[in-house]
JSON list of C-alpha atoms in Angstrom, two decimals:
[
{"chain": "A", "resi": 1, "resn": "MET", "atom": "CA", "xyz": [0.00, 0.00, 0.00]},
{"chain": "A", "resi": 2, "resn": "LYS", "atom": "CA", "xyz": [1.12, 3.49, -0.70]},
{"chain": "A", "resi": 3, "resn": "ARG", "atom": "CA", "xyz": [1.85, 5.96, 2.00]},
{"chain": "A", "resi": 4, "resn": "HIS", "atom": "CA", "xyz": [-1.10, 8.19, 0.98]},
{"chain": "A", "resi": 5, "resn": "ASN", "atom": "CA", "xyz": [-3.54, 5.31, 1.30]},
{"chain": "A", "resi": 6, "resn": "ARG", "atom": "CA", "xyz": [-2.33, 4.43, 4.78]},
{"chain": "A", "resi": 7, "resn": "ALA", "atom": "CA", "xyz": [-2.59, 8.06, 5.93]},
{"chain": "A", "resi": 8, "resn": "ALA", "atom": "CA", "xyz": [-6.08, 8.38, 4.45]},
{"chain": "A", "resi": 9, "resn": "LEU", "atom": "CA", "xyz": [-7.23, 5.18, 6.16]},
{"chain": "A", "resi": 10, "resn": "ALA", "atom": "CA", "xyz": [-5.79, 6.37, 9.51]},
{"chain": "A", "resi": 11, "resn": "VAL", "atom": "CA", "xyz": [-7.60, 9.74, 9.24]},
{"chain": "A", "resi": 12, "resn": "ALA", "atom": "CA", "xyz": [-10.86, 8.01, 8.26]},
{"chain": "A", "resi": 13, "resn": "ALA", "atom": "CA", "xyz": [-10.58, 5.59, 11.20]},
{"chain": "A", "resi": 14, "resn": "LEU", "atom": "CA", "xyz": [-9.87, 8.45, 13.58]},
{"chain": "A", "resi": 15, "resn": "ALA", "atom": "CA", "xyz": [-12.82, 10.46, 12.22]},
{"chain": "A", "resi": 16, "resn": "LEU", "atom": "CA", "xyz": [-15.06, 7.46, 12.89]},
{"chain": "A", "resi": 17, "resn": "VAL", "atom": "CA", "xyz": [-13.78, 6.80, 16.43]},
{"chain": "A", "resi": 18, "resn": "ILE", "atom": "CA", "xyz": [-14.00, 10.34, 17.86]},
{"chain": "A", "resi": 19, "resn": "PRO", "atom": "CA", "xyz": [-17.81, 10.85, 17.54]},
{"chain": "A", "resi": 20, "resn": "VAL", "atom": "CA", "xyz": [-18.47, 7.40, 18.95]},
{"chain": "A", "resi": 21, "resn": "SER", "atom": "CA", "xyz": [-16.22, 7.92, 21.98]},
{"chain": "A", "resi": 22, "resn": "GLY", "atom": "CA", "xyz": [-17.33, 9.39, 25.30]},
{"chain": "A", "resi": 23, "resn": "CYS", "atom": "CA", "xyz": [-15.79, 12.76, 24.49]},
{"chain": "A", "resi": 24, "resn": "ALA", "atom": "CA", "xyz": [-18.60, 13.60, 22.09]},
{"chain": "A", "resi": 25, "resn": "SER", "atom": "CA", "xyz": [-21.13, 13.34, 24.93]},
{"chain": "A", "resi": 26, "resn": "LEU", "atom": "CA", "xyz": [-19.64, 16.50, 26.54]},
{"chain": "A", "resi": 27, "resn": "LEU", "atom": "CA", "xyz": [-21.23, 18.51, 23.77]},
{"chain": "A", "resi": 28, "resn": "SER", "atom": "CA", "xyz": [-24.69, 17.11, 24.34]},
{"chain": "A", "resi": 29, "resn": "PRO", "atom": "CA", "xyz": [-27.15, 19.91, 25.24]},
{"chain": "A", "resi": 30, "resn": "HIS", "atom": "CA", "xyz": [-29.16, 17.71, 27.63]},
{"chain": "A", "resi": 31, "resn": "GLN", "atom": "CA", "xyz": [-26.07, 17.37, 29.85]},
{"chain": "A", "resi": 32, "resn": "THR", "atom": "CA", "xyz": [-24.89, 20.98, 29.86]},
{"chain": "A", "resi": 33, "resn": "ALA", "atom": "CA", "xyz": [-28.15, 22.96, 29.74]},
{"chain": "A", "resi": 34, "resn": "GLU", "atom": "CA", "xyz": [-29.08, 22.53, 33.43]},
{"chain": "A", "resi": 35, "resn": "TYR", "atom": "CA", "xyz": [-25.70, 23.43, 34.91]},
{"chain": "A", "resi": 36, "resn": "HIS", "atom": "CA", "xyz": [-25.70, 26.76, 36.76]},
{"chain": "A", "resi": 37, "resn": "TYR", "atom": "CA", "xyz": [-22.50, 28.21, 38.18]},
{"chain": "A", "resi": 38, "resn": "ASN", "atom": "CA", "xyz": [-22.71, 30.54, 41.19]},
{"chain": "A", "resi": 39, "resn": "GLY", "atom": "CA", "xyz": [-19.81, 32.90, 40.60]},
{"chain": "A", "resi": 40, "resn": "GLY", "atom": "CA", "xyz": [-19.75, 34.33, 44.13]},
{"chain": "A", "resi": 41, "resn": "ASP", "atom": "CA", "xyz": [-20.61, 33.68, 47.73]},
{"chain": "A", "resi": 42, "resn": "GLY", "atom": "CA", "xyz": [-24.13, 32.72, 48.69]},
{"chain": "A", "resi": 43, "resn": "ALA", "atom": "CA", "xyz": [-27.03, 31.05, 46.95]},
{"chain": "A", "resi": 44, "resn": "SER", "atom": "CA", "xyz": [-28.92, 32.29, 43.91]},
{"chain": "A", "resi": 45, "resn": "GLY", "atom": "CA", "xyz": [-32.20, 31.75, 42.10]},
{"chain": "A", "resi": 46, "resn": "SER", "atom": "CA", "xyz": [-34.92, 33.42, 40.06]},
{"chain": "A", "resi": 47, "resn": "VAL", "atom": "CA", "xyz": [-38.43, 34.38, 41.14]},
{"chain": "A", "resi": 48, "resn": "GLY", "atom": "CA", "xyz": [-40.50, 35.63, 38.22]},
{"chain": "A", "resi": 49, "resn": "ASP", "atom": "CA", "xyz": [-38.56, 38.50, 36.62]},
{"chain": "A", "resi": 50, "resn": "VAL", "atom": "CA", "xyz": [-36.37, 38.98, 39.70]},
{"chain": "A", "resi": 51, "resn": "GLU", "atom": "CA", "xyz": [-32.99, 37.33, 40.06]},
{"chain": "A", "resi": 52, "resn": "VAL", "atom": "CA", "xyz": [-31.60, 36.68, 43.55]},
{"chain": "A", "resi": 53, "resn": "ARG", "atom": "CA", "xyz": [-27.83, 36.66, 44.00]},
{"chain": "A", "resi": 54, "resn": "GLY", "atom": "CA", "xyz": [-25.45, 36.34, 46.97]},
{"chain": "A", "resi": 55, "resn": "LEU", "atom": "CA", "xyz": [-28.14, 35.15, 49.39]},
{"chain": "A", "resi": 56, "resn": "MET", "atom": "CA", "xyz": [-26.42, 34.25, 52.65]},
{"chain": "A", "resi": 57, "resn": "LEU", "atom": "CA", "xyz": [-26.56, 34.44, 56.43]},
{"chain": "A", "resi": 58, "resn": "ILE", "atom": "CA", "xyz": [-23.55, 35.07, 58.69]},
{"chain": "A", "resi": 59, "resn": "THR", "atom": "CA", "xyz": [-23.50, 34.51, 62.46]},
{"chain": "A", "resi": 60, "resn": "ASP", "atom": "CA", "xyz": [-20.90, 34.15, 65.20]},
{"chain": "A", "resi": 61, "resn": "GLU", "atom": "CA", "xyz": [-18.77, 30.99, 65.35]},
{"chain": "A", "resi": 62, "resn": "LYS", "atom": "CA", "xyz": [-20.92, 29.36, 68.03]},
{"chain": "A", "resi": 63, "resn": "GLY", "atom": "CA", "xyz": [-24.17, 30.08, 66.22]},
{"chain": "A", "resi": 64, "resn": "SER", "atom": "CA", "xyz": [-25.54, 31.55, 69.44]},
{"chain": "A", "resi": 65, "resn": "GLY", "atom": "CA", "xyz": [-26.28, 35.05, 68.20]},
{"chain": "A", "resi": 66, "resn": "PRO", "atom": "CA", "xyz": [-28.37, 36.58, 65.48]},
{"chain": "A", "resi": 67, "resn": "ALA", "atom": "CA", "xyz": [-27.41, 36.18, 61.83]},
{"chain": "A", "resi": 68, "resn": "GLN", "atom": "CA", "xyz": [-26.95, 38.98, 59.34]},
{"chain": "A", "resi": 69, "resn": "LEU", "atom": "CA", "xyz": [-28.84, 38.57, 56.03]},
{"chain": "A", "resi": 70, "resn": "PHE", "atom": "CA", "xyz": [-27.25, 39.50, 52.69]},
{"chain": "A", "resi": 71, "resn": "PHE", "atom": "CA", "xyz": [-28.72, 39.44, 49.19]},
{"chain": "A", "resi": 72, "resn": "THR", "atom": "CA", "xyz": [-28.87, 41.19, 45.83]},
{"chain": "A", "resi": 73, "resn": "LEU", "atom": "CA", "xyz": [-32.10, 41.51, 43.83]},
{"chain": "A", "resi": 74, "resn": "ILE", "atom": "CA", "xyz": [-32.04, 42.28, 40.11]},
{"chain": "A", "resi": 75, "resn": "ASN", "atom": "CA", "xyz": [-35.30, 43.22, 38.37]},
{"chain": "A", "resi": 76, "resn": "LYS", "atom": "CA", "xyz": [-35.10, 41.95, 34.78]},
{"chain": "A", "resi": 77, "resn": "GLY", "atom": "CA", "xyz": [-38.77, 42.77, 34.13]},
{"chain": "A", "resi": 78, "resn": "ASP", "atom": "CA", "xyz": [-40.49, 45.71, 32.44]},
{"chain": "A", "resi": 79, "resn": "SER", "atom": "CA", "xyz": [-42.25, 47.03, 35.55]},
{"chain": "A", "resi": 80, "resn": "THR", "atom": "CA", "xyz": [-41.55, 47.69, 39.22]},
{"chain": "A", "resi": 81, "resn": "ALA", "atom": "CA", "xyz": [-41.33, 44.50, 41.27]},
{"chain": "A", "resi": 82, "resn": "LYS", "atom": "CA", "xyz": [-42.44, 44.25, 44.89]},
{"chain": "A", "resi": 83, "resn": "VAL", "atom": "CA", "xyz": [-40.17, 41.65, 46.46]},
{"chain": "A", "resi": 84, "resn": "SER", "atom": "CA", "xyz": [-40.13, 40.18, 49.95]},
{"chain": "A", "resi": 85, "resn": "VAL", "atom": "CA", "xyz": [-37.38, 38.04, 51.46]},
{"chain": "A", "resi": 86, "resn": "GLU", "atom": "CA", "xyz": [-38.44, 35.97, 54.49]},
{"chain": "A", "resi": 87, "resn": "VAL", "atom": "CA", "xyz": [-36.30, 33.91, 56.84]},
{"chain": "A", "resi": 88, "resn": "ALA", "atom": "CA", "xyz": [-37.45, 32.74, 60.29]},
{"chain": "A", "resi": 89, "resn": "ASP", "atom": "CA", "xyz": [-39.33, 35.69, 61.81]},
{"chain": "A", "resi": 90, "resn": "THR", "atom": "CA", "xyz": [-37.69, 38.37, 59.64]},
{"chain": "A", "resi": 91, "resn": "THR", "atom": "CA", "xyz": [-39.17, 39.80, 56.45]},
{"chain": "A", "resi": 92, "resn": "VAL", "atom": "CA", "xyz": [-37.60, 42.43, 54.21]},
{"chain": "A", "resi": 93, "resn": "SER", "atom": "CA", "xyz": [-39.81, 44.03, 51.54]},
{"chain": "A", "resi": 94, "resn": "GLU", "atom": "CA", "xyz": [-38.50, 46.20, 48.70]},
{"chain": "A", "resi": 95, "resn": "SER", "atom": "CA", "xyz": [-39.85, 47.79, 45.52]},
{"chain": "A", "resi": 96, "resn": "ILE", "atom": "CA", "xyz": [-37.36, 47.56, 42.69]},
{"chain": "A", "resi": 97, "resn": "LYS", "atom": "CA", "xyz": [-37.84, 49.53, 39.47]},
{"chain": "A", "resi": 98, "resn": "ALA", "atom": "CA", "xyz": [-37.50, 47.78, 36.12]},
{"chain": "A", "resi": 99, "resn": "GLY", "atom": "CA", "xyz": [-33.84, 47.21, 35.29]},
{"chain": "A", "resi": 100, "resn": "ASP", "atom": "CA", "xyz": [-32.65, 48.24, 38.77]},
{"chain": "A", "resi": 101, "resn": "THR", "atom": "CA", "xyz": [-30.64, 46.33, 41.35]},
{"chain": "A", "resi": 102, "resn": "PHE", "atom": "CA", "xyz": [-31.11, 46.29, 45.13]},
{"chain": "A", "resi": 103, "resn": "VAL", "atom": "CA", "xyz": [-28.10, 45.33, 47.29]},
{"chain": "A", "resi": 104, "resn": "GLN", "atom": "CA", "xyz": [-28.54, 44.43, 50.97]},
{"chain": "A", "resi": 105, "resn": "ASP", "atom": "CA", "xyz": [-24.97, 44.73, 52.26]},
{"chain": "A", "resi": 106, "resn": "PRO", "atom": "CA", "xyz": [-24.30, 47.75, 54.51]},
{"chain": "A", "resi": 107, "resn": "LYS", "atom": "CA", "xyz": [-20.53, 47.64, 53.92]},
{"chain": "A", "resi": 108, "resn": "SER", "atom": "CA", "xyz": [-20.67, 47.44, 50.13]},
{"chain": "A", "resi": 109, "resn": "PRO", "atom": "CA", "xyz": [-20.15, 50.61, 48.06]},
{"chain": "A", "resi": 110, "resn": "GLU", "atom": "CA", "xyz": [-23.09, 49.49, 45.88]},
{"chain": "A", "resi": 111, "resn": "THR", "atom": "CA", "xyz": [-25.41, 49.05, 48.85]},
{"chain": "A", "resi": 112, "resn": "SER", "atom": "CA", "xyz": [-29.02, 50.17, 48.66]},
{"chain": "A", "resi": 113, "resn": "SER", "atom": "CA", "xyz": [-29.44, 50.07, 52.43]},
{"chain": "A", "resi": 114, "resn": "LYS", "atom": "CA", "xyz": [-26.95, 51.06, 55.14]},
{"chain": "A", "resi": 115, "resn": "LYS", "atom": "CA", "xyz": [-29.04, 49.23, 57.76]},
{"chain": "A", "resi": 116, "resn": "GLU", "atom": "CA", "xyz": [-28.09, 45.68, 58.83]},
{"chain": "A", "resi": 117, "resn": "VAL", "atom": "CA", "xyz": [-30.85, 43.08, 58.53]},
{"chain": "A", "resi": 118, "resn": "THR", "atom": "CA", "xyz": [-30.52, 40.61, 61.39]},
{"chain": "A", "resi": 119, "resn": "VAL", "atom": "CA", "xyz": [-32.44, 37.40, 61.97]},
{"chain": "A", "resi": 120, "resn": "ASP", "atom": "CA", "xyz": [-32.83, 36.81, 65.71]},
{"chain": "A", "resi": 121, "resn": "SER", "atom": "CA", "xyz": [-34.80, 33.56, 66.03]},
{"chain": "A", "resi": 122, "resn": "LEU", "atom": "CA", "xyz": [-32.92, 31.41, 63.56]},
{"chain": "A", "resi": 123, "resn": "LYS", "atom": "CA", "xyz": [-33.05, 27.77, 64.63]},
{"chain": "A", "resi": 124, "resn": "ALA", "atom": "CA", "xyz": [-29.98, 26.51, 62.79]},
{"chain": "A", "resi": 125, "resn": "GLU", "atom": "CA", "xyz": [-26.38, 25.63, 63.53]},
{"chain": "A", "resi": 126, "resn": "PRO", "atom": "CA", "xyz": [-23.42, 27.01, 61.56]},
{"chain": "A", "resi": 127, "resn": "GLY", "atom": "CA", "xyz": [-23.13, 25.04, 58.33]},
{"chain": "A", "resi": 128, "resn": "ASP", "atom": "CA", "xyz": [-26.83, 24.15, 58.17]},
{"chain": "A", "resi": 129, "resn": "LEU", "atom": "CA", "xyz": [-28.93, 24.97, 55.13]},
{"chain": "A", "resi": 130, "resn": "VAL", "atom": "CA", "xyz": [-31.61, 27.54, 55.88]},
{"chain": "A", "resi": 131, "resn": "ASP", "atom": "CA", "xyz": [-34.81, 28.01, 53.86]},
{"chain": "A", "resi": 132, "resn": "VAL", "atom": "CA", "xyz": [-35.30, 31.58, 52.62]},
{"chain": "A", "resi": 133, "resn": "THR", "atom": "CA", "xyz": [-38.61, 32.39, 50.91]},
{"chain": "A", "resi": 134, "resn": "VAL", "atom": "CA", "xyz": [-38.47, 35.01, 48.17]},
{"chain": "A", "resi": 135, "resn": "LYS", "atom": "CA", "xyz": [-41.76, 36.39, 46.80]},
{"chain": "A", "resi": 136, "resn": "SER", "atom": "CA", "xyz": [-42.21, 38.62, 43.78]},
{"chain": "A", "resi": 137, "resn": "GLY", "atom": "CA", "xyz": [-45.83, 39.38, 42.97]},
{"chain": "A", "resi": 138, "resn": "SER", "atom": "CA", "xyz": [-47.63, 36.02, 42.75]},
{"chain": "A", "resi": 139, "resn": "ASP", "atom": "CA", "xyz": [-44.37, 34.09, 42.26]},
{"chain": "A", "resi": 140, "resn": "GLU", "atom": "CA", "xyz": [-42.68, 32.46, 45.23]},
{"chain": "A", "resi": 141, "resn": "LYS", "atom": "CA", "xyz": [-39.55, 30.35, 45.62]},
{"chain": "A", "resi": 142, "resn": "VAL", "atom": "CA", "xyz": [-37.73, 28.79, 48.57]},
{"chain": "A", "resi": 143, "resn": "ILE", "atom": "CA", "xyz": [-33.96, 29.10, 48.20]},
{"chain": "A", "resi": 144, "resn": "GLU", "atom": "CA", "xyz": [-31.66, 27.20, 50.54]},
{"chain": "A", "resi": 145, "resn": "THR", "atom": "CA", "xyz": [-28.60, 29.05, 51.73]},
{"chain": "A", "resi": 146, "resn": "GLN", "atom": "CA", "xyz": [-25.90, 28.02, 54.16]},
{"chain": "A", "resi": 147, "resn": "LEU", "atom": "CA", "xyz": [-25.50, 29.62, 57.59]},
{"chain": "A", "resi": 148, "resn": "LEU", "atom": "CA", "xyz": [-21.90, 30.83, 57.60]},
{"chain": "A", "resi": 149, "resn": "THR", "atom": "CA", "xyz": [-19.75, 32.15, 60.45]},
{"chain": "A", "resi": 150, "resn": "GLY", "atom": "CA", "xyz": [-17.01, 34.70, 60.93]},
{"chain": "A", "resi": 151, "resn": "ALA", "atom": "CA", "xyz": [-14.45, 31.86, 61.06]},
{"chain": "A", "resi": 152, "resn": "LEU", "atom": "CA", "xyz": [-13.11, 32.93, 57.67]},
{"chain": "A", "resi": 153, "resn": "PRO", "atom": "CA", "xyz": [-11.23, 36.24, 57.84]},
{"chain": "A", "resi": 154, "resn": "TYR", "atom": "CA", "xyz": [-13.26, 37.91, 55.09]},
{"chain": "A", "resi": 155, "resn": "TYR", "atom": "CA", "xyz": [-16.54, 37.20, 56.97]},
{"chain": "A", "resi": 156, "resn": "GLU", "atom": "CA", "xyz": [-15.37, 38.45, 60.40]},
{"chain": "A", "resi": 157, "resn": "GLU", "atom": "CA", "xyz": [-16.58, 42.00, 59.85]},
{"chain": "A", "resi": 158, "resn": "TYR", "atom": "CA", "xyz": [-20.06, 40.76, 58.88]},
{"chain": "A", "resi": 159, "resn": "VAL", "atom": "CA", "xyz": [-20.91, 39.01, 62.16]},
{"chain": "A", "resi": 160, "resn": "PRO", "atom": "CA", "xyz": [-23.78, 41.05, 63.64]},
{"chain": "A", "resi": 161, "resn": "LYS", "atom": "CA", "xyz": [-22.60, 43.61, 66.18]},
{"chain": "A", "resi": 162, "resn": "ASP", "atom": "CA", "xyz": [-25.07, 42.47, 68.82]},
{"chain": "A", "resi": 163, "resn": "SER", "atom": "CA", "xyz": [-23.75, 38.88, 68.86]},
{"chain": "A", "resi": 164, "resn": "PRO", "atom": "CA", "xyz": [-22.73, 37.82, 72.33]},
{"chain": "A", "resi": 165, "resn": "SER", "atom": "CA", "xyz": [-19.00, 37.85, 72.89]},
{"chain": "A", "resi": 166, "resn": "GLU", "atom": "CA", "xyz": [-17.09, 35.70, 75.31]},
{"chain": "A", "resi": 167, "resn": "SER", "atom": "CA", "xyz": [-16.88, 37.19, 78.74]},
{"chain": "A", "resi": 168, "resn": "PRO", "atom": "CA", "xyz": [-13.67, 36.72, 80.72]},
{"chain": "A", "resi": 169, "resn": "SER", "atom": "CA", "xyz": [-15.39, 34.13, 82.93]},
{"chain": "A", "resi": 170, "resn": "ASP", "atom": "CA", "xyz": [-16.16, 31.99, 79.85]},
{"chain": "A", "resi": 171, "resn": "VAL", "atom": "CA", "xyz": [-12.52, 31.81, 78.78]},
{"chain": "A", "resi": 172, "resn": "PRO", "atom": "CA", "xyz": [-10.78, 28.77, 80.29]},
{"chain": "A", "resi": 173, "resn": "THR", "atom": "CA", "xyz": [-7.39, 29.15, 81.88]},
{"chain": "A", "resi": 174, "resn": "GLU", "atom": "CA", "xyz": [-4.69, 26.53, 82.35]},
{"chain": "A", "resi": 175, "resn": "ASP", "atom": "CA", "xyz": [-5.37, 26.07, 86.04]},
{"chain": "A", "resi": 176, "resn": "ALA", "atom": "CA", "xyz": [-9.16, 26.50, 85.89]},
{"chain": "A", "resi": 177, "resn": "GLY", "atom": "CA", "xyz": [-10.79, 23.96, 88.15]},
{"chain": "A", "resi": 178, "resn": "THR", "atom": "CA", "xyz": [-7.54, 22.41, 89.36]},
{"chain": "A", "resi": 179, "resn": "ALA", "atom": "CA", "xyz": [-6.89, 25.02, 92.04]},
{"chain": "A", "resi": 180, "resn": "GLU", "atom": "CA", "xyz": [-9.85, 23.75, 94.05]},
{"chain": "A", "resi": 181, "resn": "GLY", "atom": "CA", "xyz": [-9.57, 20.14, 92.92]},
{"chain": "A", "resi": 182, "resn": "THR", "atom": "CA", "xyz": [-12.85, 20.15, 91.00]},
{"chain": "A", "resi": 183, "resn": "ALA", "atom": "CA", "xyz": [-11.56, 19.28, 87.53]},
{"chain": "A", "resi": 184, "resn": "THR", "atom": "CA", "xyz": [-13.26, 16.34, 85.83]},
{"chain": "A", "resi": 185, "resn": "VAL", "atom": "CA", "xyz": [-12.66, 14.59, 82.54]},
{"chain": "A", "resi": 186, "resn": "ASP", "atom": "CA", "xyz": [-15.67, 13.50, 80.47]},
{"chain": "A", "resi": 187, "resn": "GLY", "atom": "CA", "xyz": [-15.56, 10.86, 77.78]}
]
């Protein structure tokens, strides 16, 4: 066989193998159409014409204090949207004009509100998923977001100011309990 014939047969065989292999399935629209990437912190979702971004709650490391609520609402509709965000016993309601964005983050330069929104009666531990109900007109959606803490340095400043802090009597010392002989070991 001539060299051209062998090369042509090799190219034809390769052209037949590639579409039949598993690599071709990466281009299938039924596998890639449902994937949604959250490019930032917090959960996201859509409720009617309103998109919710950066939905999250931050509390102290013990989870004993209130949690601060953060979110961004983007109105993609043609008219003003009345949106409410509910978590535990806290509800925030906002009217957002068509094409506008509302940012609930008091420390952000893009903020729409300088006031912290805190959730006091949250029955969740740090790391738990918390249901947040977002309503826009007659549309409603429950979005799960994680309860985060100030354990990461970039979240420290977002722990609500009225979270309880450790008092000096709560901080153990090396000789705590041993001075009076009352130390016990559990477990």
